[in-house]
Structure formats: C-alpha cells, structure tokens
mmCIF file of C-alpha atoms in Angstrom:
data_model
loop_
_atom_site.group_PDB
_atom_site.id
_atom_site.type_symbol
_atom_site.label_atom_id
_atom_site.label_comp_id
_atom_site.label_asym_id
_atom_site.label_seq_id
_atom_site.Cartn_x
_atom_site.Cartn_y
_atom_site.Cartn_z
ATOM 1 C CA MET A 1 -4.129 -140.385 -5.564
ATOM 2 C CA SER A 2 -2.546 -139.417 -8.894
ATOM 3 C CA GLU A 3 0.885 -140.682 -9.904
ATOM 4 C CA HIS A 4 2.646 -137.456 -8.948
ATOM 5 C CA SER A 5 0.563 -136.579 -5.883
ATOM 6 C CA GLU A 6 2.344 -135.924 -2.580
ATOM 7 C CA LEU A 7 1.127 -136.542 0.958
ATOM 8 C CA PHE A 8 0.985 -133.870 3.632
ATOM 9 C CA LEU A 9 -0.086 -133.432 7.244
ATOM 10 C CA ALA A 10 -2.202 -130.481 8.363
ATOM 11 C CA ILE A 11 -2.506 -129.898 12.107
ATOM 12 C CA ASP A 12 -4.539 -127.335 14.039
ATOM 13 C CA GLY A 13 -4.191 -127.543 17.808
ATOM 14 C CA GLY A 14 -6.250 -125.357 20.107
ATOM 15 C CA ASN A 15 -7.118 -125.182 23.784
ATOM 16 C CA SER A 16 -10.017 -127.621 23.573
ATOM 17 C CA LYS A 17 -9.389 -129.796 20.502
ATOM 18 C CA THR A 18 -6.779 -130.793 17.946
ATOM 19 C CA ASP A 19 -7.449 -131.709 14.309
ATOM 20 C CA VAL A 20 -4.924 -133.773 12.341
ATOM 21 C CA VAL A 21 -5.440 -134.349 8.615
ATOM 22 C CA LEU A 22 -3.485 -136.543 6.238
ATOM 23 C CA ALA A 23 -4.227 -135.531 2.663
ATOM 24 C CA ASP A 24 -2.596 -135.396 -0.744
ATOM 25 C CA SER A 25 -1.754 -132.627 -3.185
ATOM 26 C CA ASP A 26 -4.867 -133.432 -5.215
ATOM 27 C CA GLY A 27 -6.902 -132.259 -2.197
ATOM 28 C CA ARG A 28 -8.069 -135.735 -1.276
ATOM 29 C CA VAL A 29 -8.386 -136.355 2.490
ATOM 30 C CA ARG A 30 -6.876 -139.711 3.419
ATOM 31 C CA GLY A 31 -7.253 -139.542 7.209
ATOM 32 C CA TYR A 32 -8.863 -137.066 9.603
ATOM 33 C CA VAL A 33 -8.792 -137.461 13.389
ATOM 34 C CA ARG A 34 -9.618 -135.214 16.329
ATOM 35 C CA GLY A 35 -8.151 -135.237 19.826
ATOM 36 C CA PRO A 36 -8.043 -133.065 22.933
ATOM 37 C CA GLY A 37 -6.357 -129.676 23.167
ATOM 38 C CA SER A 38 -2.637 -129.502 22.449
ATOM 39 C CA CYS A 39 -1.710 -125.985 23.555
ATOM 40 C CA PRO A 40 1.909 -126.184 24.812
ATOM 41 C CA GLN A 41 1.299 -123.344 27.277
ATOM 42 C CA VAL A 42 -1.437 -125.417 28.932
ATOM 43 C CA ILE A 43 -0.109 -128.983 28.851
ATOM 44 C CA GLY A 44 3.618 -128.466 28.242
ATOM 45 C CA LEU A 45 5.561 -128.858 24.998
ATOM 46 C CA ASP A 46 6.640 -132.474 25.530
ATOM 47 C CA THR A 47 3.079 -133.561 26.349
ATOM 48 C CA ALA A 48 1.738 -131.615 23.379
ATOM 49 C CA VAL A 49 4.164 -133.247 20.943
ATOM 50 C CA ALA A 50 3.405 -136.702 22.381
ATOM 51 C CA LEU A 51 -0.321 -136.059 21.888
ATOM 52 C CA LEU A 52 0.250 -134.875 18.327
ATOM 53 C CA ASP A 53 2.390 -137.943 17.619
ATOM 54 C CA ARG A 54 -0.438 -140.198 18.780
ATOM 55 C CA LEU A 55 -2.936 -138.378 16.561
ATOM 56 C CA VAL A 56 -0.608 -138.424 13.554
ATOM 57 C CA GLY A 57 -0.261 -142.181 14.015
ATOM 58 C CA ALA A 58 -4.044 -142.514 14.158
ATOM 59 C CA ALA A 59 -4.439 -140.507 10.936
ATOM 60 C CA LEU A 60 -1.865 -142.700 9.174
ATOM 61 C CA ARG A 61 -3.640 -145.850 10.340
ATOM 62 C CA GLU A 62 -7.012 -144.501 9.228
ATOM 63 C CA ALA A 63 -5.511 -143.876 5.803
ATOM 64 C CA GLU A 64 -3.856 -147.317 5.835
ATOM 65 C CA THR A 65 -0.574 -145.545 5.107
ATOM 66 C CA PRO A 66 2.508 -147.417 6.375
ATOM 67 C CA PRO A 67 5.416 -145.439 7.873
ATOM 68 C CA SER A 68 7.526 -146.287 4.810
ATOM 69 C CA VAL A 69 5.340 -144.071 2.592
ATOM 70 C CA PRO A 70 6.879 -140.566 2.591
ATOM 71 C CA VAL A 71 4.943 -137.531 3.805
ATOM 72 C CA THR A 72 6.339 -134.490 2.040
ATOM 73 C CA ARG A 73 5.093 -131.666 4.249
ATOM 74 C CA ALA A 74 3.699 -131.047 7.725
ATOM 75 C CA GLU A 75 1.964 -127.747 8.475
ATOM 76 C CA VAL A 76 1.473 -127.418 12.252
ATOM 77 C CA TYR A 77 -0.424 -124.539 13.884
ATOM 78 C CA LEU A 78 -0.818 -124.545 17.655
ATOM 79 C CA SER A 79 -2.423 -122.284 20.199
ATOM 80 C CA GLY A 80 0.127 -120.909 22.642
ATOM 81 C CA LEU A 81 2.968 -120.415 20.162
ATOM 82 C CA ASP A 82 2.925 -116.676 20.761
ATOM 83 C CA LEU A 83 6.591 -115.724 21.170
ATOM 84 C CA PRO A 84 9.430 -116.420 18.691
ATOM 85 C CA GLU A 85 11.137 -118.517 21.367
ATOM 86 C CA GLU A 86 8.026 -120.701 21.697
ATOM 87 C CA VAL A 87 7.740 -121.191 17.935
ATOM 88 C CA GLU A 88 11.432 -122.109 17.708
ATOM 89 C CA ALA A 89 11.258 -124.627 20.558
ATOM 90 C CA ALA A 90 8.146 -126.284 19.125
ATOM 91 C CA ALA A 91 9.678 -126.416 15.643
ATOM 92 C CA LYS A 92 12.743 -128.226 16.991
ATOM 93 C CA ALA A 93 10.608 -130.707 18.920
ATOM 94 C CA VAL A 94 8.341 -131.490 15.982
ATOM 95 C CA ALA A 95 11.247 -131.794 13.543
ATOM 96 C CA GLN A 96 12.542 -134.677 15.655
ATOM 97 C CA THR A 97 9.339 -136.712 15.219
ATOM 98 C CA GLY A 98 10.049 -137.832 11.680
ATOM 99 C CA TRP A 99 6.498 -137.212 10.497
ATOM 100 C CA ALA A 100 7.496 -135.481 7.280
ATOM 101 C CA GLU A 101 10.353 -134.349 5.077
ATOM 102 C CA SER A 102 9.747 -130.651 5.826
ATOM 103 C CA TYR A 103 7.810 -128.695 8.441
ATOM 104 C CA ARG A 104 6.356 -125.304 9.247
ATOM 105 C CA LEU A 105 5.059 -124.351 12.700
ATOM 106 C CA ASP A 106 3.307 -121.218 13.911
ATOM 107 C CA ASN A 107 0.422 -119.891 15.968
ATOM 108 C CA ASP A 108 -2.992 -121.360 15.175
ATOM 109 C CA THR A 109 -4.414 -117.933 14.325
ATOM 110 C CA PHE A 110 -2.470 -118.103 11.051
ATOM 111 C CA ALA A 111 -4.393 -121.270 10.134
ATOM 112 C CA LEU A 112 -7.637 -119.411 10.860
ATOM 113 C CA LEU A 113 -6.489 -116.557 8.615
ATOM 114 C CA ARG A 114 -5.571 -118.846 5.697
ATOM 115 C CA ALA A 115 -8.814 -120.806 6.009
ATOM 116 C CA GLY A 116 -10.851 -117.623 5.790
ATOM 117 C CA THR A 117 -9.291 -115.890 2.814
ATOM 118 C CA ASP A 118 -6.981 -116.182 -0.181
ATOM 119 C CA SER A 119 -6.219 -112.461 0.034
ATOM 120 C CA PRO A 120 -2.541 -111.591 0.578
ATOM 121 C CA ASP A 121 -3.629 -108.594 2.690
ATOM 122 C CA ALA A 122 -5.538 -109.992 5.661
ATOM 123 C CA ILE A 123 -6.041 -109.892 9.418
ATOM 124 C CA ALA A 124 -7.499 -112.611 11.625
ATOM 125 C CA VAL A 125 -8.906 -112.404 15.138
ATOM 126 C CA VAL A 126 -9.704 -115.473 17.188
ATOM 127 C CA CYS A 127 -11.983 -114.988 20.177
ATOM 128 C CA GLY A 128 -12.592 -118.369 21.721
ATOM 129 C CA ALA A 129 -11.443 -119.323 25.196
ATOM 130 C CA GLY A 130 -8.906 -116.518 24.804
ATOM 131 C CA ILE A 131 -8.208 -113.818 22.237
ATOM 132 C CA ASN A 132 -5.473 -113.263 19.656
ATOM 133 C CA CYS A 133 -4.814 -111.502 16.366
ATOM 134 C CA VAL A 134 -2.390 -111.846 13.458
ATOM 135 C CA GLY A 135 -2.079 -110.048 10.153
ATOM 136 C CA ARG A 136 -0.135 -110.315 6.914
ATOM 137 C CA SER A 137 0.449 -108.097 3.903
ATOM 138 C CA ALA A 138 1.216 -108.885 0.287
ATOM 139 C CA ASP A 139 4.856 -107.873 0.754
ATOM 140 C CA GLY A 140 5.397 -110.617 3.341
ATOM 141 C CA ARG A 141 5.235 -108.536 6.518
ATOM 142 C CA THR A 142 3.260 -109.818 9.512
ATOM 143 C CA ALA A 143 1.671 -108.233 12.555
ATOM 144 C CA ARG A 144 1.102 -110.180 15.748
ATOM 145 C CA PHE A 145 0.586 -109.720 19.476
ATOM 146 C CA PRO A 146 2.096 -111.606 22.451
ATOM 147 C CA ALA A 147 -1.381 -112.820 23.520
ATOM 148 C CA LEU A 148 -0.221 -113.842 26.996
ATOM 149 C CA GLY A 149 -3.247 -112.616 28.921
ATOM 150 C CA PRO A 150 -3.338 -109.576 31.205
ATOM 151 C CA ILE A 151 0.460 -109.264 31.310
ATOM 152 C CA SER A 152 0.432 -108.489 27.576
ATOM 153 C CA GLY A 153 -2.623 -106.228 27.743
ATOM 154 C CA ASP A 154 -5.193 -108.766 26.530
ATOM 155 C CA TRP A 155 -8.854 -108.416 27.405
ATOM 156 C CA GLY A 156 -11.686 -110.783 26.612
ATOM 157 C CA GLY A 157 -12.293 -114.229 25.239
ATOM 158 C CA GLY A 158 -14.819 -116.737 26.511
ATOM 159 C CA LEU A 159 -13.110 -117.520 29.797
ATOM 160 C CA HIS A 160 -12.700 -113.845 30.677
ATOM 161 C CA LEU A 161 -16.291 -113.028 29.701
ATOM 162 C CA ALA A 162 -17.545 -115.925 31.807
ATOM 163 C CA SER A 163 -15.552 -114.725 34.818
ATOM 164 C CA LEU A 164 -16.999 -111.232 34.379
ATOM 165 C CA ALA A 165 -20.522 -112.644 34.283
ATOM 166 C CA MET A 166 -19.819 -114.356 37.595
ATOM 167 C CA TRP A 167 -18.154 -111.241 39.037
ATOM 168 C CA HIS A 168 -21.024 -108.948 38.194
ATOM 169 C CA ALA A 169 -23.605 -111.479 39.401
ATOM 170 C CA ALA A 170 -21.853 -111.823 42.778
ATOM 171 C CA ARG A 171 -21.593 -108.074 43.295
ATOM 172 C CA ALA A 172 -25.181 -107.481 42.261
ATOM 173 C CA GLU A 173 -26.474 -110.031 44.748
ATOM 174 C CA ASP A 174 -24.451 -108.773 47.727
ATOM 175 C CA GLY A 175 -24.942 -105.082 46.961
ATOM 176 C CA ARG A 176 -21.404 -104.067 45.976
ATOM 177 C CA GLY A 177 -22.382 -103.584 42.337
ATOM 178 C CA PRO A 178 -25.329 -102.447 40.240
ATOM 179 C CA ALA A 179 -28.398 -104.604 39.800
ATOM 180 C CA THR A 180 -28.187 -106.946 36.833
ATOM 181 C CA ALA A 181 -30.173 -109.841 35.411
ATOM 182 C CA LEU A 182 -26.922 -111.797 35.513
ATOM 183 C CA ALA A 183 -27.516 -112.581 39.208
ATOM 184 C CA GLY A 184 -30.648 -114.583 38.587
ATOM 185 C CA ALA A 185 -29.368 -115.995 35.305
ATOM 186 C CA VAL A 186 -26.132 -117.317 36.820
ATOM 187 C CA ALA A 187 -27.949 -118.950 39.742
ATOM 188 C CA ALA A 188 -30.517 -120.505 37.397
ATOM 189 C CA HIS A 189 -27.841 -121.768 35.020
ATOM 190 C CA PHE A 190 -26.272 -123.814 37.806
ATOM 191 C CA GLY A 191 -29.653 -124.852 39.213
ATOM 192 C CA GLN A 192 -29.035 -122.988 42.471
ATOM 193 C CA ALA A 193 -31.221 -120.690 44.546
ATOM 194 C CA SER A 194 -28.672 -117.865 44.707
ATOM 195 C CA VAL A 195 -25.344 -116.688 43.374
ATOM 196 C CA ASN A 196 -23.883 -117.323 46.823
ATOM 197 C CA ASP A 197 -24.849 -120.983 46.463
ATOM 198 C CA VAL A 198 -23.011 -121.050 43.141
ATOM 199 C CA ILE A 199 -19.940 -119.447 44.714
ATOM 200 C CA THR A 200 -19.958 -121.988 47.524
ATOM 201 C CA GLY A 201 -20.428 -124.906 45.152
ATOM 202 C CA LEU A 202 -17.602 -123.818 42.874
ATOM 203 C CA HIS A 203 -15.272 -123.225 45.800
ATOM 204 C CA LEU A 204 -16.013 -126.519 47.581
ATOM 205 C CA GLY A 205 -16.166 -128.597 44.419
ATOM 206 C CA SER A 206 -19.802 -129.639 44.369
ATOM 207 C CA LEU A 207 -20.124 -127.606 41.154
ATOM 208 C CA SER A 208 -17.579 -128.161 38.392
ATOM 209 C CA GLN A 209 -15.221 -125.319 37.546
ATOM 210 C CA ASP A 210 -15.262 -126.648 33.994
ATOM 211 C CA ARG A 211 -18.780 -125.261 33.634
ATOM 212 C CA MET A 212 -17.639 -121.704 34.233
ATOM 213 C CA ILE A 213 -16.983 -121.205 30.505
ATOM 214 C CA GLU A 214 -20.715 -121.683 29.914
ATOM 215 C CA LEU A 215 -21.388 -118.335 31.582
ATOM 216 C CA SER A 216 -20.125 -116.574 28.464
ATOM 217 C CA GLU A 217 -23.361 -117.567 26.742
ATOM 218 C CA VAL A 218 -25.349 -116.510 29.819
ATOM 219 C CA LEU A 219 -23.732 -113.083 29.498
ATOM 220 C CA PHE A 220 -24.676 -112.736 25.824
ATOM 221 C CA ALA A 221 -28.230 -113.863 26.540
ATOM 222 C CA ALA A 222 -28.622 -111.207 29.236
ATOM 223 C CA ALA A 223 -27.142 -108.565 26.944
ATOM 224 C CA GLY A 224 -29.525 -109.554 24.175
ATOM 225 C CA GLN A 225 -32.433 -109.091 26.562
ATOM 226 C CA GLY A 226 -31.322 -105.537 27.323
ATOM 227 C CA ASP A 227 -29.405 -105.891 30.591
ATOM 228 C CA GLU A 228 -27.162 -102.820 30.790
ATOM 229 C CA VAL A 229 -24.361 -104.431 32.793
ATOM 230 C CA ALA A 230 -24.088 -107.310 30.325
ATOM 231 C CA ARG A 231 -24.337 -104.952 27.356
ATOM 232 C CA ARG A 232 -21.400 -102.905 28.634
ATOM 233 C CA VAL A 233 -19.250 -106.033 28.849
ATOM 234 C CA VAL A 234 -20.188 -107.042 25.291
ATOM 235 C CA ALA A 235 -19.451 -103.510 24.073
ATOM 236 C CA ARG A 236 -16.011 -103.678 25.676
ATOM 237 C CA GLN A 237 -15.339 -106.995 23.946
ATOM 238 C CA ALA A 238 -16.281 -105.456 20.610
ATOM 239 C CA THR A 239 -13.927 -102.538 21.265
ATOM 240 C CA GLU A 240 -11.063 -104.910 22.053
ATOM 241 C CA ILE A 241 -11.594 -106.916 18.852
ATOM 242 C CA THR A 242 -11.827 -103.731 16.816
ATOM 243 C CA SER A 243 -8.633 -102.414 18.417
ATOM 244 C CA LEU A 244 -6.712 -105.560 17.491
ATOM 245 C CA VAL A 245 -7.821 -105.312 13.865
ATOM 246 C CA THR A 246 -7.178 -101.610 13.494
ATOM 247 C CA VAL A 247 -3.773 -101.654 15.180
ATOM 248 C CA ALA A 248 -2.689 -104.582 12.991
ATOM 249 C CA ALA A 249 -3.984 -102.778 9.906
ATOM 250 C CA ASP A 250 -2.040 -99.631 10.784
ATOM 251 C CA ARG A 251 1.147 -101.608 11.400
ATOM 252 C CA LEU A 252 0.824 -103.161 7.945
ATOM 253 C CA GLY A 253 -0.226 -99.953 6.197
ATOM 254 C CA LEU A 254 -3.586 -101.410 5.171
ATOM 255 C CA ARG A 255 -5.958 -98.732 6.431
ATOM 256 C CA GLU A 256 -6.834 -97.474 2.936
ATOM 257 C CA GLU A 257 -6.589 -100.903 1.292
ATOM 258 C CA PRO A 258 -9.308 -103.538 0.613
ATOM 259 C CA TYR A 259 -8.002 -106.088 3.115
ATOM 260 C CA ALA A 260 -9.817 -109.144 4.497
ATOM 261 C CA VAL A 261 -10.737 -109.594 8.160
ATOM 262 C CA VAL A 262 -11.339 -113.189 9.269
ATOM 263 C CA LEU A 263 -13.118 -113.685 12.588
ATOM 264 C CA GLY A 264 -13.133 -117.048 14.370
ATOM 265 C CA GLY A 265 -13.326 -118.849 17.692
ATOM 266 C CA GLY A 266 -16.461 -119.817 19.578
ATOM 267 C CA VAL A 267 -17.396 -116.317 20.793
ATOM 268 C CA LEU A 268 -17.290 -114.818 17.301
ATOM 269 C CA ARG A 269 -18.549 -117.910 15.502
ATOM 270 C CA ALA A 270 -21.781 -117.638 17.514
ATOM 271 C CA ARG A 271 -22.508 -114.370 15.647
ATOM 272 C CA HIS A 272 -24.138 -112.612 18.584
ATOM 273 C CA PRO A 273 -25.743 -109.550 16.929
ATOM 274 C CA LEU A 274 -24.630 -107.029 19.566
ATOM 275 C CA LEU A 275 -21.014 -108.119 19.246
ATOM 276 C CA GLN A 276 -20.976 -108.707 15.505
ATOM 277 C CA ASP A 277 -22.650 -105.418 14.608
ATOM 278 C CA ALA A 278 -20.331 -103.425 16.873
ATOM 279 C CA VAL A 279 -17.203 -105.093 15.454
ATOM 280 C CA ASP A 280 -18.410 -104.516 11.883
ATOM 281 C CA ALA A 281 -19.105 -100.854 12.587
ATOM 282 C CA GLY A 282 -15.838 -100.300 14.455
ATOM 283 C CA VAL A 283 -13.634 -101.844 11.777
ATOM 284 C CA LYS A 284 -15.462 -100.064 8.926
ATOM 285 C CA ALA A 285 -15.133 -96.722 10.721
ATOM 286 C CA HIS A 286 -11.369 -97.197 10.600
ATOM 287 C CA SER A 287 -10.992 -99.086 7.298
ATOM 288 C CA SER A 288 -13.895 -98.474 4.949
ATOM 289 C CA LYS A 289 -12.654 -101.045 2.409
ATOM 290 C CA ALA A 290 -12.198 -103.900 4.890
ATOM 291 C CA ARG A 291 -14.204 -107.062 4.198
ATOM 292 C CA LEU A 292 -15.260 -109.039 7.286
ATOM 293 C CA THR A 293 -15.950 -112.780 7.325
ATOM 294 C CA VAL A 294 -16.818 -115.120 10.179
ATOM 295 C CA LEU A 295 -15.135 -118.468 9.535
ATOM 296 C CA ALA A 296 -17.512 -121.409 9.624
ATOM 297 C CA GLN A 297 -15.045 -124.044 8.401
ATOM 298 C CA PRO A 298 -12.583 -125.771 10.769
ATOM 299 C CA PRO A 299 -9.275 -123.843 10.964
ATOM 300 C CA VAL A 300 -7.368 -127.002 10.007
ATOM 301 C CA VAL A 301 -8.517 -126.129 6.490
ATOM 302 C CA GLY A 302 -6.019 -123.280 6.657
ATOM 303 C CA ALA A 303 -3.187 -125.606 7.631
ATOM 304 C CA GLY A 304 -4.091 -127.791 4.678
ATOM 305 C CA LEU A 305 -4.194 -124.836 2.300
ATOM 306 C CA PHE A 306 -0.759 -123.727 3.495
ATOM 307 C CA ALA A 307 0.489 -127.219 2.632
ATOM 308 C CA LEU A 308 -1.068 -127.078 -0.827
ATOM 309 C CA ASP A 309 0.524 -123.642 -1.325
ATOM 310 C CA ALA A 310 3.929 -125.051 -0.377
ATOM 311 C CA LEU A 311 3.495 -128.023 -2.718
ATOM 312 C CA GLY A 312 2.400 -125.865 -5.652
ATOM 313 C CA ALA A 313 -0.922 -127.688 -5.974
ATOM 314 C CA ALA A 314 -3.578 -126.759 -8.525
ATOM 315 C CA PRO A 315 -6.484 -124.510 -7.427
ATOM 316 C CA ALA A 316 -8.895 -127.421 -7.801
ATOM 317 C CA ALA A 317 -7.064 -129.213 -4.985
ATOM 318 C CA ALA A 318 -7.860 -126.389 -2.552
ATOM 319 C CA ALA A 319 -11.553 -126.528 -3.425
ATOM 320 C CA ALA A 320 -11.605 -130.296 -2.970
ATOM 321 C CA LEU A 321 -9.851 -130.070 0.399
ATOM 322 C CA ARG A 322 -12.211 -127.372 1.677
ATOM 323 C CA SER A 323 -15.265 -129.390 0.698
ATOM 324 C CA ALA A 324 -14.011 -132.638 2.221
ATOM 325 C CA LEU A 325 -12.990 -131.119 5.565
ATOM 326 C CA GLU A 326 -16.142 -129.033 5.915
ATOM 327 C CA GLU A 327 -18.253 -132.139 5.359
ATOM 328 C CA ALA A 328 -16.249 -134.377 7.720
ATOM 329 C CA SER A 329 -15.608 -132.028 10.655
ATOM 330 C CA PRO A 330 -19.082 -132.027 12.284
ATOM 331 C CA HIS A 331 -19.035 -135.823 12.516
ATOM 332 C CA LEU A 332 -15.681 -136.206 14.274
ATOM 333 C CA ALA A 333 -15.427 -137.317 17.896
ATOM 334 C CA GLN A 334 -12.318 -136.783 20.035
ATOM 335 C CA ARG A 335 -9.983 -139.743 20.354
#
C-alpha cells in the first residue's frame, strides 16, 4: 500500500451470498470474504447488519488490519433495499457500526450496474432469485422500480420460473393443462415416478423445498428442446426484462442515446440462447444504439469501483481491483 493510499470496504449482499472486500485506493485487495445472504427483507435489518459486521471483522482479520487503522469509505449494496425508507433505515443502522469514516448504501442492482460499465448512461437488470432494474443518466437522474414482487407488478426471476415449471407440470399430469415435457422432467429431476409424488414429497417434507429453485434450469432445458409450454414461459420472461429496460430508458430520455445495458443474476448469467436472443432483439427494437453486456464478474466489483470513484483513485486502481476480484471470487467458500 502506497504512502497516501486509503482503505475502503466494498459490500455486495444478495439473497444467497454476501461478498465483503477490504481494499485500498491503489486497487489492492487486502481481504475478501464471503458469507450467506444478507437481504434485510428476508432476514431482518438487525440480523443483516449483525451478519455484515461479522464478515467485516473477518475481512479485517484476513488483512491483518487492526481496528485502530482507519477505513475511509464503506460502499454497501444490499438486495431488498427497494424503497427510500428501507435505504434510510439501513444507512442509519450501518452508520452506527463504526466500520468507516463515511458510508453509502443502496440497492445491490447499482453495484451490478457499476461493475458492468463505466458509461454514465446505463441500465442494469438483475434476474436471479428475483428480478429488479435500475438506471442512471449522465445528468445524475436515476430510474428504479419497487421490486416487491407481485404487489409491485413484478414477474419472473428464478424462484418464479421454478414455481411455474412445477405448476405447468402438475396441470399437465392431472389433465387441467396442456401436455408438456415439464411433467416428466420435473418428476425425473426429483427422482420420482410422477409429478404427484413430487407434490406429495414437497408437501410432507420428504423432498426439500430448497430444491425448488433448481426447476428454473429444468424449465430452460425443456424450452431448449422445443417444448411449447416452456418456451412460452421463457418468452414471457424475456418480455418482462425488455419492458424493464425500455421503461427505464424512456424515463431517463435515453431511447435515442448509446446507453449501456448490464444484465446479471443467475438466470441471465447462464446465457440461455432463447432468453438472451429475445432480450437482445427486444431492447434493440426499442433502442437501436443500446449496448448489452452480461456481467461475468462478481457485483462486489461495482461496490469497489464506487469506492474508488469516491476516493478519486487513478484509473489503474480500477483495473487492478477488477483483476484481483475476478481471480479470487471463484475460489471463495461461504463463512
């Protein structure tokens, strides 16, 4: 660390995992730890902050950095901070931890956006367990959605797609719905003779509800093999993602501009051709100059880049940070 380098914390907390990075303004990673999900909407704000505090302590210990060494900045981006009231409450709670001299908190989709592009005009969509979208323009305006599930008009994400795979499979087997390969695929995925056996197992507990999310991939496999029911669900997901991007672009006045679109989350990161091609076509039909990217790097990169922006770091620091986090992330295990 150079003589004038400053330390910062970068935190990305999602539904399934949380990444905490301690790095310096030269872009050198000092500590990098991963823990379970820290979404306040799922586990509660107090529990989320306690989890983050434990992970911050682990990152400091990994870096052999005593509490007396000042951390200048903490950039914290959490899933579930969808409303201004939620952001404000989380900011107050985190400010009381004493991790750093200054803080910024917001929804984790902003970290995804920053990780995927340096463009000041940009929109990000995350489609993982759930779905969300944020956008920004060069003049400082933002576009965002409540992202609170069906009550805020949301449709899609891995959990929803998995439930639809199960729904269609059940109705196909008992005759209430059209025939679909999902019936046999769902039963086979759980190692059962029928969808009814899967239903019974999930209800009585002999099959884990945690495995339901896996049916999202079963759905995409069936769609890729030409099943019409599955293909219609995938097409609807593509339409929803396209709608988020295009509405955000119109709010920000970007329709005719060369803005960036960053796509992330497990569903989009898998790059299923039916979904990816439909999203590409839908966005380009609305905004011919849009540039789409699927983020491969961990979104905590974005939190780190926000910190470097705030600290006025040199461009070389951003490149160093990206490289270090991309190399380290696949080897992390949850603590």
